[in-house]
Coordinates of C-alpha atoms (C1' of nucleotides) in Angstrom, one line a residue:
Chain V
M1 CA -107.2 -44.7 101.7
V2 CA -104.9 -43.0 104.2
L3 CA -102.1 -41.8 102.0
S4 CA -102.6 -39.1 99.5
M5 CA -100.5 -41.0 97.0
N6 CA -103.1 -40.7 94.4
A7 CA -102.8 -39.9 90.8
P8 CA -102.8 -36.1 90.3
R9 CA -106.1 -34.4 89.7
G10 CA -107.3 -34.8 86.2
T11 CA -105.2 -37.8 85.5
V12 CA -106.2 -41.5 85.5
D13 CA -104.7 -44.9 85.4
I14 CA -105.7 -46.9 82.4
L15 CA -105.9 -50.4 83.9
P16 CA -105.5 -53.7 82.2
K17 CA -109.3 -54.2 81.9
D18 CA -109.5 -50.9 80.0
V19 CA -106.4 -51.2 77.9
K20 CA -108.1 -53.6 75.6
A21 CA -110.4 -50.9 74.3
W22 CA -107.6 -48.5 73.9
Q23 CA -105.5 -50.9 71.9
Y24 CA -108.5 -51.8 69.8
V25 CA -109.2 -48.2 69.0
E26 CA -105.5 -47.5 68.2
E27 CA -105.3 -50.5 65.9
Q28 CA -108.4 -49.6 64.0
I29 CA -107.2 -46.0 63.6
K30 CA -103.8 -47.0 62.4
E31 CA -105.4 -49.3 59.9
V32 CA -107.4 -46.4 58.5
C33 CA -104.2 -44.2 58.4
K34 CA -102.5 -46.9 56.4
R35 CA -105.3 -47.0 53.9
Y36 CA -105.1 -43.2 53.6
H37 CA -101.4 -43.4 53.3
Y38 CA -100.4 -41.3 56.4
K39 CA -97.2 -41.8 58.2
E40 CA -96.7 -41.7 62.0
I41 CA -94.7 -38.9 63.6
R42 CA -93.6 -38.7 67.2
T43 CA -92.6 -35.4 68.7
P44 CA -91.5 -34.5 72.2
V45 CA -94.0 -34.3 75.1
F46 CA -92.6 -30.8 75.9
E47 CA -91.5 -27.9 73.7
H48 CA -90.1 -24.5 74.3
T49 CA -93.0 -22.5 75.6
E50 CA -92.6 -20.1 72.7
V51 CA -93.6 -22.8 70.2
F52 CA -97.1 -22.8 71.6
Q53 CA -97.3 -19.1 72.2
R54 CA -96.5 -18.5 68.5
G55 CA -98.2 -21.5 67.1
V56 CA -101.4 -21.7 69.0
G57 CA -101.7 -18.0 69.6
D58 CA -101.3 -15.7 72.6
T59 CA -105.0 -14.8 72.8
T60 CA -106.2 -18.3 73.2
D61 CA -107.5 -19.8 76.4
I62 CA -105.0 -22.6 76.0
V63 CA -102.0 -20.3 76.1
Q64 CA -103.4 -17.8 78.5
K65 CA -104.5 -20.1 81.3
E66 CA -104.2 -23.8 80.5
M67 CA -100.6 -24.6 79.9
Y68 CA -98.3 -26.7 82.1
T69 CA -95.3 -24.4 81.9
F70 CA -92.1 -24.9 83.9
E71 CA -88.6 -23.9 84.0
D72 CA -85.9 -26.5 83.6
R73 CA -82.6 -26.5 85.5
G74 CA -81.0 -24.5 82.7
G75 CA -83.6 -21.7 83.1
R76 CA -85.4 -22.5 79.9
S77 CA -89.2 -22.1 79.8
L78 CA -90.7 -25.4 78.7
T79 CA -94.4 -26.4 78.3
L80 CA -96.0 -29.8 78.2
R81 CA -97.8 -29.9 74.9
P82 CA -101.4 -28.7 75.1
E83 CA -102.2 -29.7 71.5
G84 CA -100.5 -31.5 68.7
T85 CA -100.2 -29.1 65.7
A86 CA -97.6 -26.7 66.9
G87 CA -95.1 -29.4 67.8
V88 CA -95.5 -31.1 64.5
A89 CA -95.2 -27.8 62.6
R90 CA -92.0 -27.1 64.5
A91 CA -90.6 -30.6 63.7
Y92 CA -91.6 -30.1 60.0
V93 CA -89.6 -26.9 59.8
Q94 CA -86.6 -28.0 61.9
N95 CA -86.2 -31.2 59.9
K96 CA -86.9 -29.5 56.6
L97 CA -89.6 -31.9 55.7
Y98 CA -90.7 -29.3 53.1
G99 CA -87.8 -30.6 51.1
D100 CA -89.0 -34.2 51.2
V101 CA -89.5 -35.7 47.8
N102 CA -92.9 -37.0 48.8
Q103 CA -95.4 -34.1 49.0
P104 CA -97.6 -33.3 50.6
V105 CA -96.3 -34.6 53.9
K106 CA -99.2 -36.6 55.4
L107 CA -98.7 -37.3 59.1
Y108 CA -100.6 -38.8 62.0
Y109 CA -99.8 -39.0 65.7
F110 CA -101.0 -40.5 69.0
A111 CA -100.0 -38.3 71.8
E112 CA -101.0 -37.3 75.3
M113 CA -101.8 -33.6 75.8
F114 CA -101.8 -31.5 79.0
R115 CA -104.2 -28.7 79.9
Y116 CA -104.6 -27.2 83.3
E117 CA -108.4 -27.2 83.6
R118 CA -111.0 -28.2 86.1
P119 CA -111.7 -31.8 85.3
Q120 CA -115.1 -33.0 84.4
K121 CA -116.8 -35.7 82.3
G122 CA -114.7 -36.0 79.1
R123 CA -112.2 -33.4 80.2
M124 CA -109.0 -34.4 81.8
R125 CA -105.7 -32.6 82.5
Q126 CA -103.9 -35.3 80.7
L127 CA -105.7 -36.4 77.6
N128 CA -104.9 -38.5 74.7
Q129 CA -105.4 -37.4 71.1
F130 CA -105.1 -38.9 67.7
G131 CA -104.3 -36.3 65.1
I132 CA -103.6 -35.7 61.5
E133 CA -101.5 -33.0 59.8
V134 CA -101.1 -32.6 56.0
L135 CA -98.4 -30.1 55.1
G136 CA -97.5 -28.8 51.7
S137 CA -100.8 -28.8 49.7
A138 CA -103.4 -26.1 49.2
D139 CA -105.7 -28.4 47.3
P140 CA -109.2 -28.3 48.7
A141 CA -109.4 -32.0 48.0
V142 CA -106.9 -32.4 50.9
D143 CA -109.3 -30.6 53.2
A144 CA -112.0 -33.1 52.1
E145 CA -109.6 -36.0 52.6
V146 CA -108.8 -35.0 56.1
I147 CA -112.4 -34.7 57.0
D148 CA -113.2 -37.9 55.3
L149 CA -110.5 -39.7 57.3
A150 CA -111.8 -38.4 60.6
M151 CA -115.4 -39.5 59.7
T152 CA -114.1 -42.9 58.5
V153 CA -112.3 -43.5 61.8
Y154 CA -115.5 -43.0 63.7
Q155 CA -117.6 -45.0 61.3
S156 CA -115.1 -47.9 61.1
L157 CA -115.4 -48.1 64.9
G158 CA -119.2 -48.3 64.6
L159 CA -120.3 -44.8 65.7
T160 CA -123.4 -43.5 64.1
S161 CA -124.5 -40.4 66.1
L162 CA -122.2 -38.1 64.3
K163 CA -122.6 -34.5 63.1
L164 CA -120.1 -32.8 60.9
V165 CA -120.0 -29.0 61.1
I166 CA -117.9 -27.0 58.8
N167 CA -117.2 -23.3 58.1
S168 CA -114.7 -21.2 56.3
L169 CA -112.7 -18.5 58.1
G170 CA -111.4 -17.3 54.8
D171 CA -107.9 -16.1 54.0
K172 CA -106.0 -13.2 55.6
E173 CA -107.8 -10.5 53.7
S174 CA -111.2 -11.9 54.3
R175 CA -110.5 -12.4 58.0
E176 CA -109.3 -8.8 58.3
N177 CA -112.4 -7.4 56.7
H178 CA -114.7 -9.5 58.7
R179 CA -112.8 -8.7 61.9
Q180 CA -113.3 -5.0 61.3
A181 CA -117.0 -5.5 60.5
L182 CA -117.4 -7.4 63.8
I183 CA -115.8 -4.7 65.8
D184 CA -118.0 -2.1 64.1
H185 CA -121.0 -4.2 64.8
F186 CA -120.5 -5.0 68.4
T187 CA -118.8 -1.9 69.7
P188 CA -122.1 0.0 70.1
H189 CA -123.3 -2.8 72.3
K190 CA -120.1 -3.4 74.1
E191 CA -121.5 -2.5 77.5
E192 CA -124.2 -5.1 77.2
L193 CA -121.9 -8.0 76.5
C194 CA -120.3 -10.2 79.2
A195 CA -116.9 -9.3 80.6
D196 CA -115.2 -12.0 78.6
C197 CA -116.7 -10.8 75.4
Q198 CA -115.6 -7.2 76.1
V199 CA -112.1 -8.5 76.1
R200 CA -112.6 -10.7 73.1
L201 CA -113.9 -7.8 71.2
E202 CA -110.5 -6.2 71.5
Q203 CA -108.3 -9.2 71.0
N204 CA -110.2 -11.6 68.8
P205 CA -113.7 -10.5 68.0
L206 CA -114.4 -13.7 66.1
R207 CA -114.7 -15.5 69.4
V208 CA -117.5 -13.3 70.6
L209 CA -119.6 -15.3 68.2
D210 CA -118.6 -18.4 70.2
C211 CA -119.9 -17.0 73.5
K212 CA -122.7 -19.0 75.1
K213 CA -123.6 -16.3 77.7
D214 CA -124.4 -13.7 75.1
R215 CA -125.8 -16.0 72.5
D216 CA -129.3 -14.5 73.0
H217 CA -128.2 -11.0 72.6
P218 CA -130.0 -9.4 69.7
A219 CA -126.7 -8.2 68.2
M220 CA -125.7 -11.9 67.8
G221 CA -128.3 -12.7 65.3
T222 CA -127.5 -9.7 63.1
A223 CA -123.8 -10.0 63.4
P224 CA -121.9 -10.0 60.1
S225 CA -121.3 -13.5 58.9
I226 CA -117.8 -14.5 57.8
L227 CA -119.3 -16.1 54.8
D228 CA -120.4 -12.6 53.5
F229 CA -116.8 -11.4 53.8
L230 CA -115.0 -14.2 51.9
N231 CA -113.2 -12.8 48.9
E232 CA -113.6 -14.6 45.6
E233 CA -110.6 -16.9 46.2
S234 CA -111.8 -17.9 49.7
K235 CA -115.3 -18.4 48.5
S236 CA -114.4 -20.7 45.7
Y237 CA -112.0 -22.6 47.9
F238 CA -114.8 -23.3 50.3
E239 CA -117.2 -24.2 47.5
E240 CA -114.7 -26.8 46.2
V241 CA -114.2 -28.3 49.7
K242 CA -118.0 -28.8 49.9
E243 CA -118.2 -30.2 46.4
Y244 CA -115.6 -32.8 47.3
L245 CA -117.5 -33.7 50.4
D246 CA -120.6 -34.0 48.4
A247 CA -118.8 -36.2 45.9
M248 CA -117.8 -38.6 48.7
G249 CA -121.3 -38.5 50.1
I250 CA -120.3 -37.0 53.4
A251 CA -123.1 -35.1 55.0
Y252 CA -122.3 -31.8 56.7
V253 CA -123.8 -28.7 58.2
V254 CA -122.4 -25.2 57.5
D255 CA -122.2 -23.2 60.7
P256 CA -120.9 -19.6 60.1
T257 CA -120.4 -19.2 63.9
L258 CA -118.0 -22.1 64.1
V259 CA -114.8 -20.4 65.0
R260 CA -112.5 -22.9 66.8
G261 CA -110.5 -21.9 69.8
L262 CA -107.1 -21.6 68.2
D263 CA -105.9 -18.5 66.5
Y264 CA -104.1 -20.2 63.7
Y265 CA -107.0 -21.3 61.6
N266 CA -107.9 -20.0 58.2
H267 CA -110.1 -21.2 55.4
T268 CA -111.6 -24.6 56.4
A269 CA -112.6 -25.2 60.0
F270 CA -114.6 -28.2 61.2
E271 CA -115.8 -30.0 64.2
I272 CA -117.3 -33.5 64.6
M273 CA -119.8 -33.8 67.4
S274 CA -121.8 -36.7 68.9
D275 CA -125.5 -36.7 69.4
A276 CA -125.3 -39.9 71.6
K277 CA -126.9 -39.8 75.0
G278 CA -124.8 -40.0 78.1
F279 CA -122.4 -37.4 77.0
G280 CA -123.0 -34.7 79.5
A281 CA -122.1 -31.3 78.5
I282 CA -119.4 -32.4 76.1
T283 CA -120.2 -33.0 72.5
T284 CA -117.2 -32.3 70.5
L285 CA -115.3 -35.4 69.5
A286 CA -112.8 -33.8 67.1
G287 CA -111.9 -30.5 65.7
G288 CA -109.5 -29.1 63.1
G289 CA -108.9 -26.8 60.3
R290 CA -106.4 -25.2 57.9
Y291 CA -103.5 -23.2 59.2
N292 CA -101.7 -21.9 56.1
G293 CA -99.6 -19.3 58.1
M294 CA -98.0 -21.4 60.8
I295 CA -95.0 -22.9 59.0
E296 CA -93.9 -19.5 57.9
E297 CA -94.4 -18.2 61.5
F298 CA -91.9 -20.9 62.5
G299 CA -89.4 -19.8 60.0
G300 CA -90.2 -22.2 57.3
P301 CA -91.2 -21.5 53.7
T302 CA -94.8 -20.5 53.0
T303 CA -96.6 -23.8 53.4
P304 CA -100.3 -24.5 53.4
A305 CA -101.4 -27.1 56.0
I306 CA -104.4 -28.6 57.5
G307 CA -105.1 -31.0 60.4
F308 CA -107.3 -32.1 63.2
G309 CA -107.1 -33.4 66.7
M310 CA -109.4 -36.2 68.0
G311 CA -109.9 -36.8 71.7
L312 CA -109.5 -40.5 72.4
E313 CA -111.2 -40.4 75.9
R314 CA -114.2 -38.9 74.2
L315 CA -114.0 -41.5 71.5
L316 CA -114.1 -44.2 74.1
M317 CA -117.0 -42.5 75.8
A318 CA -118.9 -42.3 72.5
L319 CA -118.3 -46.0 71.9
E320 CA -119.7 -46.8 75.3
A321 CA -122.6 -44.4 74.9
E322 CA -123.5 -46.1 71.6
G323 CA -123.0 -49.6 73.0
V324 CA -120.2 -50.6 70.6
E325 CA -118.7 -54.0 71.6
I326 CA -115.0 -54.2 71.8
P327 CA -113.9 -57.6 70.5
D328 CA -112.0 -59.7 73.0
T329 CA -108.9 -61.0 71.3
D330 CA -106.8 -62.2 74.1
K331 CA -108.4 -65.3 75.6
L332 CA -106.1 -67.8 77.1
D333 CA -105.3 -70.9 75.1
C334 CA -104.4 -73.2 78.0
Y335 CA -104.4 -73.4 81.7
V336 CA -102.3 -76.0 83.4
V337 CA -103.6 -77.5 86.6
A338 CA -101.1 -79.3 88.8
V339 CA -101.5 -81.2 92.0
G340 CA -98.6 -82.3 94.0
K341 CA -94.9 -81.5 94.1
E342 CA -93.8 -83.7 91.2
A343 CA -96.7 -82.5 89.0
E344 CA -95.7 -79.0 89.8
Q345 CA -92.3 -79.4 88.2
A346 CA -93.7 -81.1 85.2
A347 CA -96.2 -78.3 84.9
V348 CA -93.6 -75.6 85.0
R349 CA -91.7 -77.3 82.2
L350 CA -94.9 -77.9 80.2
V351 CA -95.9 -74.2 80.5
H352 CA -92.5 -73.1 79.3
D353 CA -92.5 -75.5 76.4
L354 CA -95.9 -74.5 75.2
R355 CA -95.1 -70.8 75.5
A356 CA -91.9 -71.4 73.5
N357 CA -94.1 -72.9 70.8
G358 CA -96.4 -69.9 70.6
V359 CA -99.3 -71.1 72.8
G360 CA -100.7 -68.7 75.4
V361 CA -100.5 -70.5 78.7
D362 CA -100.9 -69.8 82.4
K363 CA -101.0 -71.8 85.6
D364 CA -101.8 -71.4 89.3
Y365 CA -99.4 -69.6 91.7
Q366 CA -101.7 -69.3 94.6
Q367 CA -101.5 -72.9 96.0
R368 CA -105.1 -73.4 95.1
K369 CA -106.7 -76.8 95.2
M370 CA -107.6 -78.5 92.0
K371 CA -111.1 -77.1 92.2
G372 CA -109.8 -73.6 92.7
Q373 CA -107.5 -74.0 89.8
L374 CA -110.4 -75.1 87.6
K375 CA -112.3 -72.1 88.7
A376 CA -109.5 -69.9 87.8
A377 CA -109.2 -71.5 84.3
D378 CA -112.9 -70.9 83.9
R379 CA -112.6 -67.2 84.9
Y380 CA -109.8 -66.8 82.4
E381 CA -111.9 -68.4 79.7
A382 CA -109.1 -70.8 78.9
K383 CA -109.9 -73.0 75.9
Y384 CA -108.2 -76.1 77.3
V385 CA -107.2 -77.2 80.8
L386 CA -104.2 -79.5 81.1
I387 CA -104.3 -81.5 84.2
L388 CA -101.2 -83.0 85.8
G389 CA -102.0 -85.0 89.0
E390 CA -100.5 -87.9 90.8
D391 CA -102.0 -90.4 88.4
E392 CA -100.7 -88.5 85.3
V393 CA -97.2 -88.2 86.7
R394 CA -97.1 -91.9 87.6
N395 CA -98.3 -93.0 84.1
N396 CA -96.6 -90.3 82.1
T397 CA -99.9 -89.0 80.8
I398 CA -101.8 -85.8 80.9
T399 CA -105.5 -85.1 81.0
V400 CA -106.7 -82.6 78.4
K401 CA -110.0 -81.0 79.1
E402 CA -111.9 -78.8 76.6
M403 CA -113.7 -76.3 78.8
A404 CA -116.5 -75.4 76.4
T405 CA -117.7 -79.0 76.1
G406 CA -116.4 -80.5 79.3
E407 CA -114.9 -83.4 77.3
Q408 CA -111.6 -84.7 78.4
Q409 CA -109.2 -87.4 77.4
V410 CA -106.0 -88.8 78.8
L411 CA -103.0 -88.6 76.5
P412 CA -99.4 -89.6 76.7
I413 CA -97.3 -86.7 77.9
E414 CA -94.7 -87.4 75.2
N415 CA -95.9 -85.4 72.3
I416 CA -98.3 -83.2 74.1
V417 CA -96.7 -80.0 73.0
D418 CA -96.9 -81.0 69.4
T419 CA -100.5 -82.2 69.8
L420 CA -101.6 -79.0 71.4
T421 CA -99.8 -76.6 69.2
G422 CA -101.3 -78.5 66.3
K423 CA -104.7 -78.2 67.8
L424 CA -104.5 -74.6 68.8
L425 CA -102.3 -73.0 66.2
G426 CA -103.1 -75.3 63.3
G427 CA -105.4 -72.9 61.7
K428 CA -103.2 -69.9 62.1
Chain T
rG1 C1' -111.4 -19.3 88.7
rC2 C1' -116.9 -20.0 90.3
rG3 C1' -121.3 -23.3 91.7
rG4 C1' -124.2 -28.2 92.9
rU5 C1' -123.7 -33.2 94.9
rC6 C1' -120.9 -36.8 97.3
rG7 C1' -116.7 -39.5 100.4
rU8 C1' -118.7 -46.5 104.8
rG9 C1' -114.6 -53.4 103.9
rG10 C1' -111.6 -55.2 96.8
rC11 C1' -116.4 -53.3 94.4
rG12 C1' -121.7 -51.9 94.9
rA13 C1' -124.8 -50.3 98.7
rA14 C1' -127.8 -49.8 103.8
rG15 C1' -127.5 -47.5 108.6
rU16 C1' -127.8 -45.3 114.0
rG17 C1' -125.5 -40.1 119.0
rG18 C1' -124.0 -45.1 122.9
rU19 C1' -122.3 -52.9 123.7
rU20 C1' -120.3 -57.6 118.2
rA21 C1' -121.8 -51.4 111.7
rA22 C1' -126.7 -54.8 107.6
rC23 C1' -126.9 -56.8 102.8
rG24 C1' -125.3 -57.9 97.7
rC25 C1' -121.1 -59.0 94.3
rA26 C1' -116.3 -60.8 94.0
rC27 C1' -112.7 -63.9 96.4
rC28 C1' -111.0 -68.3 99.5
rG29 C1' -112.5 -73.0 101.8
rG30 C1' -116.1 -77.0 102.6
rA31 C1' -120.5 -80.1 101.2
rU32 C1' -118.3 -83.3 96.1
rU33 C1' -110.8 -87.4 99.9
rG34 C1' -108.5 -85.2 91.7
rU35 C1' -112.3 -81.4 88.1
rG36 C1' -115.1 -75.2 86.4
rG37 C1' -119.8 -72.6 85.2
rC38 C1' -125.9 -74.3 89.4
rU39 C1' -127.1 -75.0 94.8
rC40 C1' -126.1 -74.9 100.2
rC41 C1' -122.7 -73.7 104.4
rG42 C1' -118.6 -71.1 106.4
rG43 C1' -114.6 -67.5 106.1
rC44 C1' -112.9 -62.8 104.5
rA45 C1' -110.7 -60.6 111.7
rU46 C1' -111.8 -52.8 115.0
rC47 C1' -113.3 -50.0 109.3
rC48 C1' -117.0 -45.6 108.4
rG49 C1' -111.9 -39.4 103.5
rU50 C1' -108.3 -36.0 106.9
rG51 C1' -107.8 -32.7 111.0
rG52 C1' -110.2 -30.0 114.6
rG53 C1' -114.8 -28.9 117.6
rU54 C1' -119.6 -30.0 120.4
rU55 C1' -120.7 -34.2 123.8
rC56 C1' -120.2 -38.5 129.3
rG57 C1' -119.7 -40.8 124.2
rA58 C1' -119.7 -39.8 117.3
rU59 C1' -119.3 -43.1 111.4
rC60 C1' -123.7 -40.5 112.0
rC61 C1' -124.1 -33.0 114.7
rC62 C1' -120.7 -28.3 113.5
rC63 C1' -116.2 -26.2 111.0
rA64 C1' -112.0 -26.5 107.9
rC65 C1' -109.2 -29.1 104.6
rC66 C1' -108.4 -32.8 100.9
rG67 C1' -110.4 -35.8 97.2
rA68 C1' -114.1 -37.5 93.7
rU69 C1' -118.0 -36.2 90.5
rC70 C1' -121.3 -33.0 87.6
rG71 C1' -122.0 -28.2 85.6
rC72 C1' -120.3 -22.8 84.1
rC73 C1' -116.2 -20.8 81.0
rC74 C1' -113.6 -23.1 77.0
rC75 C1' -112.6 -27.0 74.4
rA76 C1' -110.5 -32.8 72.7

RNA sequence: GCGGUCGUGGCGAAGUGGUUAACGCACCGGAUUGUGGCUCCGGCAUCCGUGGGUUCGAUCCCCACCGAUCGCCCCA
């Protein structure tokens, strides 16, 4: 490869041979969304930078170092979306969906996200996510439904090595109290913590708990747990969520150190991870939580909301790691083999007519010999091969060969379209 | 931003400081003058990431760069 006309770092082409898996996954997920009564929303690929600064939070890694931010010709600062929730929240406020008769507003999206990171297995600069947002309900049953939906998506696709981890970050009051307790707890050890954590301690002490470098520090084990700081309301909310999960038979693990990287979460936070082998360092398949303050932050009415984001590249990886077969639905119905100039013309017309009648057909365009054309038909896994040669043209016939059995018969060309459409589409 | 590994034909993969750089897969053609999946034969024709350097000579040695990949951080 001489030219450097390659796809930018961290991006990939999804080629025809791979698209099948993507379409299958998308179809299955949409089917689940339909059953759960969620509606699709499509928002812009880029937003005003401020949408993410305010929505995602200034102290997050995403905003601090991972955004694709640029200035447009009008001098506006725009950013390619690094996650899905902020844009949806913005759209919800701007379009006054809080006034919709149907509440809560239950949305899903498929969207590509952009994060400036060093690529590695399961981590791309452009990535695809499926996501859910439910706005307008503070019912813990909604939290459970959202989690249930995510788990159902994975299970309907055949994944089994799943682990659901949940936590509660509590409401504003609980978080504040816990935050102060964390600062009090870690400050005496500040000098012993890693550089990142020293900064985190100032900005967002919750995330010190997330640190992998300092995970063995003695102060970690004794750090105050958020669960001990939940006020009555937060505590009972979390209890209800767990009860609903229990009621649906969804297994979970409570992990008080689960914090999530985004600032906007409160109450329920969750992650779904894969135990499957071949995953490298990446284990998180999906993550989400409640963000009751964001809509207000965007100038809307006080609106409780919850959602999650699910990485589709990682989902595909998980399917592969677990050996899930993707059904092949687009085999070719017919392949027309033509030999000779006259036959070629008849073939073109036949291909056109069959296609017009709903049959999937292809033919040779490489000037291959008959044998080569048959090989191509075999490669394409065509069900039938229709042969037009000199004999057929002379006798106004056509040879129909069923590839699976090798049986073939010579039929009059006259009603061949009807005959074949009946044969191929009769059952549909 | 930091660290490890790697970079040979469409793909996979050997290899050597020095005439024509293995092999496998795939593809095309022939054996079978109009028939696929098996077998055999042939073809696929200067190409060894880029730019420098060492050398009489480098794909193989040195340097830089670019790219890929895996990991750290963090996450999807």
